[in-house]
Amino acid sequence: MNTLSELENYCYQVAGTVGCMVFCILSRNSIENNRKAVINVGIALQLTNILRDVHEDAMADRYFIPKQLLLKYDIQKQVLLESKPDIQTQSLLQYLARLALSKYAETDVITNQILDRKGKVALELSINVQKDPNKINEK
């Protein structure tokens, strides 16, 4: 993966499309009016997965961090193999985390349109567990 745009496209293909399908199942509203929000939350979920597994993925020779960002933050791929990230790697991961959080901002747009209580709670819980695993203790 070379660019941030390619990473976002990958995240869309992996999770954004699934989000569109789930939204259509759980909501009676048109996906057309909500597509952007649904896709953004799907991208956020996949970015969260990537951030959570950076070290494990690197150990398996899988790299999802774009070369563009590795260059910008002056990080060599092999640094991702280290169990404790250095300052540059922490900065890069924080940048991607802020990007994910900005996309999670549209969660309420989606969940407020789910009429079935069980479906709504299940969706909110799955998003909150990804976004912040500590939140499940607050519910």
PDB file of C-alpha atoms in Angstrom:
ATOM      1  CA  MET A   1       0.000   0.000   0.000  1.00  0.00           C
ATOM      2  CA  ASN A   2       1.482   3.317  -1.055  1.00  0.00           C
ATOM      3  CA  THR A   3      -0.865   6.138  -0.052  1.00  0.00           C
ATOM      4  CA  LEU A   4      -3.394   7.074   2.604  1.00  0.00           C
ATOM      5  CA  SER A   5      -6.017   7.141  -0.132  1.00  0.00           C
ATOM      6  CA  GLU A   6      -5.209   3.497  -0.956  1.00  0.00           C
ATOM      7  CA  LEU A   7      -5.501   2.599   2.746  1.00  0.00           C
ATOM      8  CA  GLU A   8      -8.908   4.276   2.974  1.00  0.00           C
ATOM      9  CA  ASN A   9     -10.028   2.488  -0.197  1.00  0.00           C
ATOM     10  CA  TYR A  10      -8.863  -0.838   1.263  1.00  0.00           C
ATOM     11  CA  CYS A  11     -10.790  -0.086   4.471  1.00  0.00           C
ATOM     12  CA  TYR A  12     -13.855   0.786   2.412  1.00  0.00           C
ATOM     13  CA  GLN A  13     -13.628  -2.493   0.490  1.00  0.00           C
ATOM     14  CA  VAL A  14     -13.155  -4.563   3.646  1.00  0.00           C
ATOM     15  CA  ALA A  15     -15.561  -2.867   6.055  1.00  0.00           C
ATOM     16  CA  GLY A  16     -17.406  -0.018   4.347  1.00  0.00           C
ATOM     17  CA  THR A  17     -19.216  -2.373   2.008  1.00  0.00           C
ATOM     18  CA  VAL A  18     -20.177  -4.637   4.917  1.00  0.00           C
ATOM     19  CA  GLY A  19     -21.457  -1.579   6.779  1.00  0.00           C
ATOM     20  CA  CYS A  20     -23.697  -0.697   3.828  1.00  0.00           C
ATOM     21  CA  MET A  21     -25.131  -4.216   3.810  1.00  0.00           C
ATOM     22  CA  VAL A  22     -25.730  -4.242   7.590  1.00  0.00           C
ATOM     23  CA  PHE A  23     -27.328  -0.790   7.484  1.00  0.00           C
ATOM     24  CA  CYS A  24     -29.760  -1.972   4.793  1.00  0.00           C
ATOM     25  CA  ILE A  25     -30.709  -4.943   6.955  1.00  0.00           C
ATOM     26  CA  LEU A  26     -31.126  -3.003  10.219  1.00  0.00           C
ATOM     27  CA  SER A  27     -32.651   0.232   8.920  1.00  0.00           C
ATOM     28  CA  ARG A  28     -35.707   0.982   6.890  1.00  0.00           C
ATOM     29  CA  ASN A  29     -34.096   4.178   5.604  1.00  0.00           C
ATOM     30  CA  SER A  30     -32.387   4.571   2.271  1.00  0.00           C
ATOM     31  CA  ILE A  31     -28.695   3.820   2.149  1.00  0.00           C
ATOM     32  CA  GLU A  32     -28.362   6.560  -0.484  1.00  0.00           C
ATOM     33  CA  ASN A  33     -28.973   9.307   2.084  1.00  0.00           C
ATOM     34  CA  ASN A  34     -26.643   7.659   4.595  1.00  0.00           C
ATOM     35  CA  ARG A  35     -23.941   6.055   2.460  1.00  0.00           C
ATOM     36  CA  LYS A  36     -21.167   8.494   3.441  1.00  0.00           C
ATOM     37  CA  ALA A  37     -21.763   8.078   7.179  1.00  0.00           C
ATOM     38  CA  VAL A  38     -22.005   4.296   6.927  1.00  0.00           C
ATOM     39  CA  ILE A  39     -18.826   4.082   4.852  1.00  0.00           C
ATOM     40  CA  ASN A  40     -16.945   6.413   7.207  1.00  0.00           C
ATOM     41  CA  VAL A  41     -17.818   4.289  10.233  1.00  0.00           C
ATOM     42  CA  GLY A  42     -16.811   1.159   8.302  1.00  0.00           C
ATOM     43  CA  ILE A  43     -13.461   2.764   7.460  1.00  0.00           C
ATOM     44  CA  ALA A  44     -13.036   3.757  11.117  1.00  0.00           C
ATOM     45  CA  LEU A  45     -13.701   0.185  12.239  1.00  0.00           C
ATOM     46  CA  GLN A  46     -11.128  -1.221   9.828  1.00  0.00           C
ATOM     47  CA  LEU A  47      -8.550   1.428  10.740  1.00  0.00           C
ATOM     48  CA  THR A  48      -9.061   0.445  14.372  1.00  0.00           C
ATOM     49  CA  ASN A  49      -8.396  -3.201  13.482  1.00  0.00           C
ATOM     50  CA  ILE A  50      -5.238  -2.209  11.644  1.00  0.00           C
ATOM     51  CA  LEU A  51      -4.004  -0.070  14.541  1.00  0.00           C
ATOM     52  CA  ARG A  52      -4.716  -2.796  17.062  1.00  0.00           C
ATOM     53  CA  ASP A  53      -2.748  -5.378  15.061  1.00  0.00           C
ATOM     54  CA  VAL A  54       0.218  -3.391  13.681  1.00  0.00           C
ATOM     55  CA  HIS A  55       2.848  -5.436  15.512  1.00  0.00           C
ATOM     56  CA  GLU A  56       1.188  -8.830  14.922  1.00  0.00           C
ATOM     57  CA  ASP A  57       0.636  -8.036  11.244  1.00  0.00           C
ATOM     58  CA  ALA A  58       4.278  -6.993  10.834  1.00  0.00           C
ATOM     59  CA  MET A  59       5.365 -10.263  12.426  1.00  0.00           C
ATOM     60  CA  ALA A  60       3.298 -12.063   9.775  1.00  0.00           C
ATOM     61  CA  ASP A  61       4.845  -9.858   7.056  1.00  0.00           C
ATOM     62  CA  ARG A  62       1.596  -7.943   6.514  1.00  0.00           C
ATOM     63  CA  TYR A  63       1.882  -4.167   6.368  1.00  0.00           C
ATOM     64  CA  PHE A  64      -1.159  -1.940   6.115  1.00  0.00           C
ATOM     65  CA  ILE A  65       0.534   1.361   6.972  1.00  0.00           C
ATOM     66  CA  PRO A  66       1.044   3.207   3.659  1.00  0.00           C
ATOM     67  CA  LYS A  67       4.589   3.848   2.460  1.00  0.00           C
ATOM     68  CA  GLN A  68       3.664   7.543   2.148  1.00  0.00           C
ATOM     69  CA  LEU A  69       3.108   7.753   5.915  1.00  0.00           C
ATOM     70  CA  LEU A  70       6.157   5.658   6.771  1.00  0.00           C
ATOM     71  CA  LEU A  71       8.246   8.127   4.758  1.00  0.00           C
ATOM     72  CA  LYS A  72       6.534  11.173   6.262  1.00  0.00           C
ATOM     73  CA  TYR A  73       7.218   9.927   9.793  1.00  0.00           C
ATOM     74  CA  ASP A  74      10.678   8.577   8.879  1.00  0.00           C
ATOM     75  CA  ILE A  75       9.847   5.001   9.871  1.00  0.00           C
ATOM     76  CA  GLN A  76      11.344   1.829   8.424  1.00  0.00           C
ATOM     77  CA  LYS A  77       8.972  -1.152   8.093  1.00  0.00           C
ATOM     78  CA  GLN A  78      11.119  -3.280  10.409  1.00  0.00           C
ATOM     79  CA  VAL A  79      10.465  -0.807  13.264  1.00  0.00           C
ATOM     80  CA  LEU A  80       6.875  -2.091  13.249  1.00  0.00           C
ATOM     81  CA  LEU A  81       8.271  -5.456  14.374  1.00  0.00           C
ATOM     82  CA  GLU A  82       9.383  -3.950  17.679  1.00  0.00           C
ATOM     83  CA  SER A  83       7.014  -4.651  20.545  1.00  0.00           C
ATOM     84  CA  LYS A  84       7.259  -1.096  21.917  1.00  0.00           C
ATOM     85  CA  PRO A  85       6.803   1.639  19.295  1.00  0.00           C
ATOM     86  CA  ASP A  86       9.292   4.505  19.187  1.00  0.00           C
ATOM     87  CA  ILE A  87       8.190   8.153  19.252  1.00  0.00           C
ATOM     88  CA  GLN A  88       7.848   8.475  15.460  1.00  0.00           C
ATOM     89  CA  THR A  89       5.773   5.298  15.287  1.00  0.00           C
ATOM     90  CA  GLN A  90       3.595   6.487  18.173  1.00  0.00           C
ATOM     91  CA  SER A  91       3.016   9.767  16.315  1.00  0.00           C
ATOM     92  CA  LEU A  92       2.024   7.917  13.150  1.00  0.00           C
ATOM     93  CA  LEU A  93      -0.339   5.627  15.026  1.00  0.00           C
ATOM     94  CA  GLN A  94      -1.877   8.625  16.821  1.00  0.00           C
ATOM     95  CA  TYR A  95      -2.428  10.306  13.456  1.00  0.00           C
ATOM     96  CA  LEU A  96      -4.271   7.233  12.167  1.00  0.00           C
ATOM     97  CA  ALA A  97      -6.224   6.959  15.438  1.00  0.00           C
ATOM     98  CA  ARG A  98      -7.367  10.588  15.099  1.00  0.00           C
ATOM     99  CA  LEU A  99      -8.432   9.828  11.517  1.00  0.00           C
ATOM    100  CA  ALA A 100     -10.460   6.850  12.742  1.00  0.00           C
ATOM    101  CA  LEU A 101     -12.033   8.905  15.535  1.00  0.00           C
ATOM    102  CA  SER A 102     -13.028  11.611  13.060  1.00  0.00           C
ATOM    103  CA  LYS A 103     -14.832   8.971  11.012  1.00  0.00           C
ATOM    104  CA  TYR A 104     -16.495   7.454  14.103  1.00  0.00           C
ATOM    105  CA  ALA A 105     -18.096  10.887  14.612  1.00  0.00           C
ATOM    106  CA  GLU A 106     -20.850   9.791  12.224  1.00  0.00           C
ATOM    107  CA  THR A 107     -21.862   6.800  14.369  1.00  0.00           C
ATOM    108  CA  ASP A 108     -24.975   8.517  15.738  1.00  0.00           C
ATOM    109  CA  VAL A 109     -26.179   9.315  12.209  1.00  0.00           C
ATOM    110  CA  ILE A 110     -26.336   5.570  11.637  1.00  0.00           C
ATOM    111  CA  THR A 111     -27.469   4.209  14.992  1.00  0.00           C
ATOM    112  CA  ASN A 112     -30.257   6.773  15.385  1.00  0.00           C
ATOM    113  CA  GLN A 113     -31.901   5.307  12.296  1.00  0.00           C
ATOM    114  CA  ILE A 114     -32.075   1.755  13.616  1.00  0.00           C
ATOM    115  CA  LEU A 115     -35.605   1.218  14.883  1.00  0.00           C
ATOM    116  CA  ASP A 116     -35.188  -2.286  16.285  1.00  0.00           C
ATOM    117  CA  ARG A 117     -33.880  -1.860  19.860  1.00  0.00           C
ATOM    118  CA  LYS A 118     -31.876  -5.092  19.890  1.00  0.00           C
ATOM    119  CA  GLY A 119     -30.328  -4.298  16.508  1.00  0.00           C
ATOM    120  CA  LYS A 120     -29.469  -0.768  17.634  1.00  0.00           C
ATOM    121  CA  VAL A 121     -27.857  -1.930  20.892  1.00  0.00           C
ATOM    122  CA  ALA A 122     -25.911  -4.653  19.073  1.00  0.00           C
ATOM    123  CA  LEU A 123     -24.611  -2.169  16.504  1.00  0.00           C
ATOM    124  CA  GLU A 124     -23.703   0.445  19.141  1.00  0.00           C
ATOM    125  CA  LEU A 125     -21.949  -2.175  21.236  1.00  0.00           C
ATOM    126  CA  SER A 126     -19.928  -3.534  18.312  1.00  0.00           C
ATOM    127  CA  ILE A 127     -18.818  -0.022  17.344  1.00  0.00           C
ATOM    128  CA  ASN A 128     -17.993   0.952  20.934  1.00  0.00           C
ATOM    129  CA  VAL A 129     -15.982  -2.212  21.528  1.00  0.00           C
ATOM    130  CA  GLN A 130     -13.880  -1.424  18.474  1.00  0.00           C
ATOM    131  CA  LYS A 131     -13.584   2.276  19.228  1.00  0.00           C
ATOM    132  CA  ASP A 132     -12.931   1.932  22.962  1.00  0.00           C
ATOM    133  CA  PRO A 133     -12.984  -1.526  24.582  1.00  0.00           C
ATOM    134  CA  ASN A 134     -13.270   0.091  28.035  1.00  0.00           C
ATOM    135  CA  LYS A 135     -16.704   1.511  27.127  1.00  0.00           C
ATOM    136  CA  ILE A 136     -18.375  -1.877  27.472  1.00  0.00           C
ATOM    137  CA  ASN A 137     -17.882  -1.566  31.220  1.00  0.00           C
ATOM    138  CA  GLU A 138     -19.814   1.714  31.181  1.00  0.00           C
ATOM    139  CA  LYS A 139     -22.962   0.328  29.518  1.00  0.00           C
TER     140      LYS A 139
END
